Amino acid sequence: MSKRKGSVSVYLIGAAASLVALGAIAQTAGITFRNTITGEVLKFDDALPEGRDTEGVKKFMATGKNPYNEDASCLKQGEQLFLSACSGCHGHLAEGKIGPGLNDDYWTYPQNETDEGFFSTIYGGAQASMGPQYENLTLDEMLKVMAWVRHLFKDAPEKATWLTDEQRKQFKPYSGHETFPENPPGQCQSKAK
């Protein structure tokens, strides 16, 4: 076997092992991700191989809570991902355009109020133009986009049910554009090269 075929085989085996591990984490935590429209159980076989085994994804699969919510290092990355992958339909501030608004307390799909439900909608898609995003975004990128959308929330903090009690105390409804420092500290901080 050539070196290239051997390294591809090792890569595929590693990717398959990551998917099995993610499924096992979600099952032992009692989390079942379901398609927003059909209710079918989502499997992560089709997920992009990168970004499957980050600490953030592992925590999310174990708890159903997005660990990137209100982490400035993740928000900066989530903003860029949202602007390139989502804003064409949902608006630059998630106010809604072709797709529904995502920055208030009304959810077209009520399960999107939870991180687990919101992730399922992004991963598996919904109706109309909201197709599954598993070919466009890694699992880790989906969590970053979710964190950014949650940050854009403009209604009362007590309606932001995805926040922890501590985050809710510090949360200020989004009032407009803001800038983040380059490479702020946090879970998604870029490592120095």
PDB file of C-alpha atoms in Angstrom:
ATOM      1  CA  MET A   1       0.000   0.000   0.000  1.00  0.00           C
ATOM      2  CA  SER A   2       1.334   3.449  -0.845  1.00  0.00           C
ATOM      3  CA  LYS A   3       2.083   6.004   1.856  1.00  0.00           C
ATOM      4  CA  ARG A   4      -0.760   8.202   0.613  1.00  0.00           C
ATOM      5  CA  LYS A   5      -3.358   5.416   0.734  1.00  0.00           C
ATOM      6  CA  GLY A   6      -2.112   4.435   4.193  1.00  0.00           C
ATOM      7  CA  SER A   7      -2.424   7.973   5.543  1.00  0.00           C
ATOM      8  CA  VAL A   8      -5.903   8.347   4.007  1.00  0.00           C
ATOM      9  CA  SER A   9      -6.927   5.055   5.649  1.00  0.00           C
ATOM     10  CA  VAL A  10      -5.604   6.193   9.021  1.00  0.00           C
ATOM     11  CA  TYR A  11      -7.433   9.512   8.595  1.00  0.00           C
ATOM     12  CA  LEU A  12     -10.726   7.775   7.755  1.00  0.00           C
ATOM     13  CA  ILE A  13     -10.378   5.392  10.695  1.00  0.00           C
ATOM     14  CA  GLY A  14      -9.728   8.380  12.987  1.00  0.00           C
ATOM     15  CA  ALA A  15     -12.744  10.239  11.612  1.00  0.00           C
ATOM     16  CA  ALA A  16     -14.973   7.196  12.093  1.00  0.00           C
ATOM     17  CA  ALA A  17     -13.712   6.762  15.653  1.00  0.00           C
ATOM     18  CA  SER A  18     -14.484  10.435  16.368  1.00  0.00           C
ATOM     19  CA  LEU A  19     -18.057   9.984  15.129  1.00  0.00           C
ATOM     20  CA  VAL A  20     -18.563   6.876  17.237  1.00  0.00           C
ATOM     21  CA  ALA A  21     -17.189   8.718  20.267  1.00  0.00           C
ATOM     22  CA  LEU A  22     -19.481  11.723  19.657  1.00  0.00           C
ATOM     23  CA  GLY A  23     -22.484   9.437  19.349  1.00  0.00           C
ATOM     24  CA  ALA A  24     -21.512   7.609  22.533  1.00  0.00           C
ATOM     25  CA  ILE A  25     -21.081  10.886  24.447  1.00  0.00           C
ATOM     26  CA  ALA A  26     -24.487  12.143  23.325  1.00  0.00           C
ATOM     27  CA  GLN A  27     -26.194   8.827  24.123  1.00  0.00           C
ATOM     28  CA  THR A  28     -24.706   8.508  27.595  1.00  0.00           C
ATOM     29  CA  ALA A  29     -25.757  12.072  28.342  1.00  0.00           C
ATOM     30  CA  GLY A  30     -29.308  11.204  27.306  1.00  0.00           C
ATOM     31  CA  ILE A  31     -29.197  13.696  24.433  1.00  0.00           C
ATOM     32  CA  THR A  32     -30.905  12.767  21.202  1.00  0.00           C
ATOM     33  CA  PHE A  33     -30.520  15.239  18.393  1.00  0.00           C
ATOM     34  CA  ARG A  34     -33.538  15.197  16.099  1.00  0.00           C
ATOM     35  CA  ASN A  35     -34.323  16.695  12.716  1.00  0.00           C
ATOM     36  CA  THR A  36     -36.344  19.859  13.264  1.00  0.00           C
ATOM     37  CA  ILE A  37     -39.018  18.920  10.727  1.00  0.00           C
ATOM     38  CA  THR A  38     -39.186  15.113  10.610  1.00  0.00           C
ATOM     39  CA  GLY A  39     -38.150  14.289  14.171  1.00  0.00           C
ATOM     40  CA  GLU A  40     -35.758  11.638  12.861  1.00  0.00           C
ATOM     41  CA  VAL A  41     -32.655  11.045  14.965  1.00  0.00           C
ATOM     42  CA  LEU A  42     -29.688  12.913  13.525  1.00  0.00           C
ATOM     43  CA  LYS A  43     -26.519  10.971  12.942  1.00  0.00           C
ATOM     44  CA  PHE A  44     -23.239  12.756  12.462  1.00  0.00           C
ATOM     45  CA  ASP A  45     -21.914  10.491   9.696  1.00  0.00           C
ATOM     46  CA  ASP A  46     -22.145  13.317   7.172  1.00  0.00           C
ATOM     47  CA  ALA A  47     -20.387  15.916   9.343  1.00  0.00           C
ATOM     48  CA  LEU A  48     -17.203  17.425   7.997  1.00  0.00           C
ATOM     49  CA  PRO A  49     -14.219  15.581   9.498  1.00  0.00           C
ATOM     50  CA  GLU A  50     -12.544  18.712  10.865  1.00  0.00           C
ATOM     51  CA  GLY A  51     -13.865  20.219  14.091  1.00  0.00           C
ATOM     52  CA  ARG A  52     -15.487  17.039  15.431  1.00  0.00           C
ATOM     53  CA  ASP A  53     -13.275  16.441  18.412  1.00  0.00           C
ATOM     54  CA  THR A  54     -12.695  19.897  19.874  1.00  0.00           C
ATOM     55  CA  GLU A  55     -13.207  20.367  23.603  1.00  0.00           C
ATOM     56  CA  GLY A  56     -16.205  22.595  22.832  1.00  0.00           C
ATOM     57  CA  VAL A  57     -17.899  19.919  20.715  1.00  0.00           C
ATOM     58  CA  LYS A  58     -17.200  17.253  23.352  1.00  0.00           C
ATOM     59  CA  LYS A  59     -18.700  19.447  26.113  1.00  0.00           C
ATOM     60  CA  PHE A  60     -21.714  20.247  23.950  1.00  0.00           C
ATOM     61  CA  MET A  61     -22.371  16.608  23.059  1.00  0.00           C
ATOM     62  CA  ALA A  62     -22.183  15.686  26.742  1.00  0.00           C
ATOM     63  CA  THR A  63     -24.406  18.479  28.055  1.00  0.00           C
ATOM     64  CA  GLY A  64     -26.487  19.932  25.210  1.00  0.00           C
ATOM     65  CA  LYS A  65     -25.264  23.375  26.335  1.00  0.00           C
ATOM     66  CA  ASN A  66     -23.068  25.479  24.075  1.00  0.00           C
ATOM     67  CA  PRO A  67     -19.858  26.214  26.010  1.00  0.00           C
ATOM     68  CA  TYR A  68     -19.037  29.073  23.610  1.00  0.00           C
ATOM     69  CA  ASN A  69     -21.987  31.270  24.620  1.00  0.00           C
ATOM     70  CA  GLU A  70     -20.651  34.684  25.673  1.00  0.00           C
ATOM     71  CA  ASP A  71     -16.981  33.704  25.198  1.00  0.00           C
ATOM     72  CA  ALA A  72     -15.440  36.699  23.348  1.00  0.00           C
ATOM     73  CA  SER A  73     -12.852  34.550  21.564  1.00  0.00           C
ATOM     74  CA  CYS A  74     -15.619  32.376  20.115  1.00  0.00           C
ATOM     75  CA  LEU A  75     -17.928  35.302  19.374  1.00  0.00           C
ATOM     76  CA  LYS A  76     -15.399  36.992  17.129  1.00  0.00           C
ATOM     77  CA  GLN A  77     -15.028  33.802  15.068  1.00  0.00           C
ATOM     78  CA  GLY A  78     -18.772  33.130  15.160  1.00  0.00           C
ATOM     79  CA  GLU A  79     -19.496  36.609  13.825  1.00  0.00           C
ATOM     80  CA  GLN A  80     -17.280  36.023  10.774  1.00  0.00           C
ATOM     81  CA  LEU A  81     -18.811  32.602  10.137  1.00  0.00           C
ATOM     82  CA  PHE A  82     -22.348  33.963  10.499  1.00  0.00           C
ATOM     83  CA  LEU A  83     -21.663  36.852   8.119  1.00  0.00           C
ATOM     84  CA  SER A  84     -20.317  34.523   5.433  1.00  0.00           C
ATOM     85  CA  ALA A  85     -22.674  31.554   5.858  1.00  0.00           C
ATOM     86  CA  CYS A  86     -25.945  32.842   7.339  1.00  0.00           C
ATOM     87  CA  SER A  87     -26.488  36.586   6.991  1.00  0.00           C
ATOM     88  CA  GLY A  88     -27.642  36.379   3.359  1.00  0.00           C
ATOM     89  CA  CYS A  89     -30.899  34.817   4.571  1.00  0.00           C
ATOM     90  CA  HIS A  90     -31.088  35.836   8.236  1.00  0.00           C
ATOM     91  CA  GLY A  91     -29.719  39.415   7.967  1.00  0.00           C
ATOM     92  CA  HIS A  92     -26.448  40.874   9.194  1.00  0.00           C
ATOM     93  CA  LEU A  93     -27.793  41.211  12.733  1.00  0.00           C
ATOM     94  CA  ALA A  94     -30.021  38.113  12.534  1.00  0.00           C
ATOM     95  CA  GLU A  95     -33.016  40.426  12.142  1.00  0.00           C
ATOM     96  CA  GLY A  96     -34.446  38.240   9.361  1.00  0.00           C
ATOM     97  CA  LYS A  97     -34.663  38.597   5.584  1.00  0.00           C
ATOM     98  CA  ILE A  98     -35.533  35.586   3.443  1.00  0.00           C
ATOM     99  CA  GLY A  99     -35.159  33.442   6.551  1.00  0.00           C
ATOM    100  CA  PRO A 100     -36.667  34.235   9.957  1.00  0.00           C
ATOM    101  CA  GLY A 101     -35.191  36.610  12.499  1.00  0.00           C
ATOM    102  CA  LEU A 102     -33.038  34.926  15.123  1.00  0.00           C
ATOM    103  CA  ASN A 103     -32.278  37.821  17.477  1.00  0.00           C
ATOM    104  CA  ASP A 104     -35.503  38.013  19.497  1.00  0.00           C
ATOM    105  CA  ASP A 105     -37.603  35.766  21.702  1.00  0.00           C
ATOM    106  CA  TYR A 106     -39.856  34.457  18.903  1.00  0.00           C
ATOM    107  CA  TRP A 107     -38.687  31.165  17.420  1.00  0.00           C
ATOM    108  CA  THR A 108     -40.179  29.808  14.194  1.00  0.00           C
ATOM    109  CA  TYR A 109     -39.140  26.415  15.557  1.00  0.00           C
ATOM    110  CA  PRO A 110     -39.664  26.581  19.346  1.00  0.00           C
ATOM    111  CA  GLN A 111     -36.985  23.937  20.049  1.00  0.00           C
ATOM    112  CA  ASN A 112     -34.398  26.495  18.840  1.00  0.00           C
ATOM    113  CA  GLU A 113     -34.744  28.183  22.215  1.00  0.00           C
ATOM    114  CA  THR A 114     -32.466  25.411  23.489  1.00  0.00           C
ATOM    115  CA  ASP A 115     -28.906  24.958  22.263  1.00  0.00           C
ATOM    116  CA  GLU A 116     -29.660  21.321  21.488  1.00  0.00           C
ATOM    117  CA  GLY A 117     -32.641  22.272  19.292  1.00  0.00           C
ATOM    118  CA  PHE A 118     -30.847  25.164  17.605  1.00  0.00           C
ATOM    119  CA  PHE A 119     -27.870  22.935  16.776  1.00  0.00           C
ATOM    120  CA  SER A 120     -30.227  20.309  15.330  1.00  0.00           C
ATOM    121  CA  THR A 121     -31.808  22.903  13.031  1.00  0.00           C
ATOM    122  CA  ILE A 122     -28.448  24.154  11.799  1.00  0.00           C
ATOM    123  CA  TYR A 123     -27.039  20.651  11.328  1.00  0.00           C
ATOM    124  CA  GLY A 124     -30.097  18.964   9.807  1.00  0.00           C
ATOM    125  CA  GLY A 125     -31.877  21.911   8.209  1.00  0.00           C
ATOM    126  CA  ALA A 126     -35.505  22.967   8.343  1.00  0.00           C
ATOM    127  CA  GLN A 127     -38.094  24.051   5.782  1.00  0.00           C
ATOM    128  CA  ALA A 128     -37.878  26.299   2.729  1.00  0.00           C
ATOM    129  CA  SER A 129     -34.325  27.449   1.986  1.00  0.00           C
ATOM    130  CA  MET A 130     -32.829  26.301   5.304  1.00  0.00           C
ATOM    131  CA  GLY A 131     -30.934  23.274   4.126  1.00  0.00           C
ATOM    132  CA  PRO A 132     -28.650  21.176   6.310  1.00  0.00           C
ATOM    133  CA  GLN A 133     -25.367  22.930   7.036  1.00  0.00           C
ATOM    134  CA  TYR A 134     -23.225  19.861   7.766  1.00  0.00           C
ATOM    135  CA  GLU A 135     -21.509  20.223   4.378  1.00  0.00           C
ATOM    136  CA  ASN A 136     -20.777  23.927   4.905  1.00  0.00           C
ATOM    137  CA  LEU A 137     -19.789  24.215   8.561  1.00  0.00           C
ATOM    138  CA  THR A 138     -17.893  21.943  10.930  1.00  0.00           C
ATOM    139  CA  LEU A 139     -19.587  20.945  14.192  1.00  0.00           C
ATOM    140  CA  ASP A 140     -17.293  23.368  16.031  1.00  0.00           C
ATOM    141  CA  GLU A 141     -18.144  26.194  13.612  1.00  0.00           C
ATOM    142  CA  MET A 142     -21.861  25.534  14.160  1.00  0.00           C
ATOM    143  CA  LEU A 143     -21.362  26.099  17.891  1.00  0.00           C
ATOM    144  CA  LYS A 144     -19.518  29.364  17.178  1.00  0.00           C
ATOM    145  CA  VAL A 145     -22.310  30.570  14.887  1.00  0.00           C
ATOM    146  CA  MET A 146     -24.863  29.672  17.549  1.00  0.00           C
ATOM    147  CA  ALA A 147     -22.912  31.628  20.167  1.00  0.00           C
ATOM    148  CA  TRP A 148     -22.862  34.678  17.889  1.00  0.00           C
ATOM    149  CA  VAL A 149     -26.601  34.464  17.192  1.00  0.00           C
ATOM    150  CA  ARG A 150     -27.268  34.141  20.923  1.00  0.00           C
ATOM    151  CA  HIS A 151     -25.063  37.215  21.485  1.00  0.00           C
ATOM    152  CA  LEU A 152     -27.210  39.218  19.023  1.00  0.00           C
ATOM    153  CA  PHE A 153     -30.286  38.616  21.195  1.00  0.00           C
ATOM    154  CA  LYS A 154     -32.039  41.954  21.729  1.00  0.00           C
ATOM    155  CA  ASP A 155     -34.827  41.049  24.142  1.00  0.00           C
ATOM    156  CA  ALA A 156     -34.915  40.771  27.934  1.00  0.00           C
ATOM    157  CA  PRO A 157     -32.121  38.628  29.453  1.00  0.00           C
ATOM    158  CA  GLU A 158     -34.590  36.480  31.420  1.00  0.00           C
ATOM    159  CA  LYS A 159     -35.923  35.244  28.062  1.00  0.00           C
ATOM    160  CA  ALA A 160     -32.427  34.082  27.053  1.00  0.00           C
ATOM    161  CA  THR A 161     -32.963  30.618  28.493  1.00  0.00           C
ATOM    162  CA  TRP A 162     -29.711  29.281  27.018  1.00  0.00           C
ATOM    163  CA  LEU A 163     -27.609  31.471  29.313  1.00  0.00           C
ATOM    164  CA  THR A 164     -26.369  30.346  32.698  1.00  0.00           C
ATOM    165  CA  ASP A 165     -27.624  32.334  35.705  1.00  0.00           C
ATOM    166  CA  GLU A 166     -24.250  34.114  35.895  1.00  0.00           C
ATOM    167  CA  GLN A 167     -24.280  34.964  32.171  1.00  0.00           C
ATOM    168  CA  ARG A 168     -27.855  36.213  32.446  1.00  0.00           C
ATOM    169  CA  LYS A 169     -26.862  38.648  35.230  1.00  0.00           C
ATOM    170  CA  GLN A 170     -24.138  40.154  33.029  1.00  0.00           C
ATOM    171  CA  PHE A 171     -26.021  39.980  29.718  1.00  0.00           C
ATOM    172  CA  LYS A 172     -26.942  43.185  27.942  1.00  0.00           C
ATOM    173  CA  PRO A 173     -29.308  42.977  24.969  1.00  0.00           C
ATOM    174  CA  TYR A 174     -27.458  43.627  21.732  1.00  0.00           C
ATOM    175  CA  SER A 175     -27.698  47.287  20.794  1.00  0.00           C
ATOM    176  CA  GLY A 176     -25.618  47.512  17.638  1.00  0.00           C
ATOM    177  CA  HIS A 177     -22.263  46.843  16.090  1.00  0.00           C
ATOM    178  CA  GLU A 178     -19.349  46.157  18.380  1.00  0.00           C
ATOM    179  CA  THR A 179     -15.746  45.266  17.870  1.00  0.00           C
ATOM    180  CA  PHE A 180     -13.682  42.645  19.616  1.00  0.00           C
ATOM    181  CA  PRO A 181      -9.958  42.824  20.253  1.00  0.00           C
ATOM    182  CA  GLU A 182      -7.743  40.726  18.018  1.00  0.00           C
ATOM    183  CA  ASN A 183      -7.492  37.202  19.400  1.00  0.00           C
ATOM    184  CA  PRO A 184      -9.228  37.776  22.760  1.00  0.00           C
ATOM    185  CA  PRO A 185      -8.602  35.192  25.502  1.00  0.00           C
ATOM    186  CA  GLY A 186     -10.998  32.267  25.780  1.00  0.00           C
ATOM    187  CA  GLN A 187     -11.750  28.746  24.591  1.00  0.00           C
ATOM    188  CA  CYS A 188     -11.452  29.657  20.903  1.00  0.00           C
ATOM    189  CA  GLN A 189      -8.322  31.770  21.181  1.00  0.00           C
ATOM    190  CA  SER A 190      -6.020  31.237  18.212  1.00  0.00           C
ATOM    191  CA  LYS A 191      -2.735  29.673  19.225  1.00  0.00           C
ATOM    192  CA  ALA A 192       0.357  31.784  18.484  1.00  0.00           C
ATOM    193  CA  LYS A 193       2.355  30.451  15.569  1.00  0.00           C
TER     194      LYS A 193
END
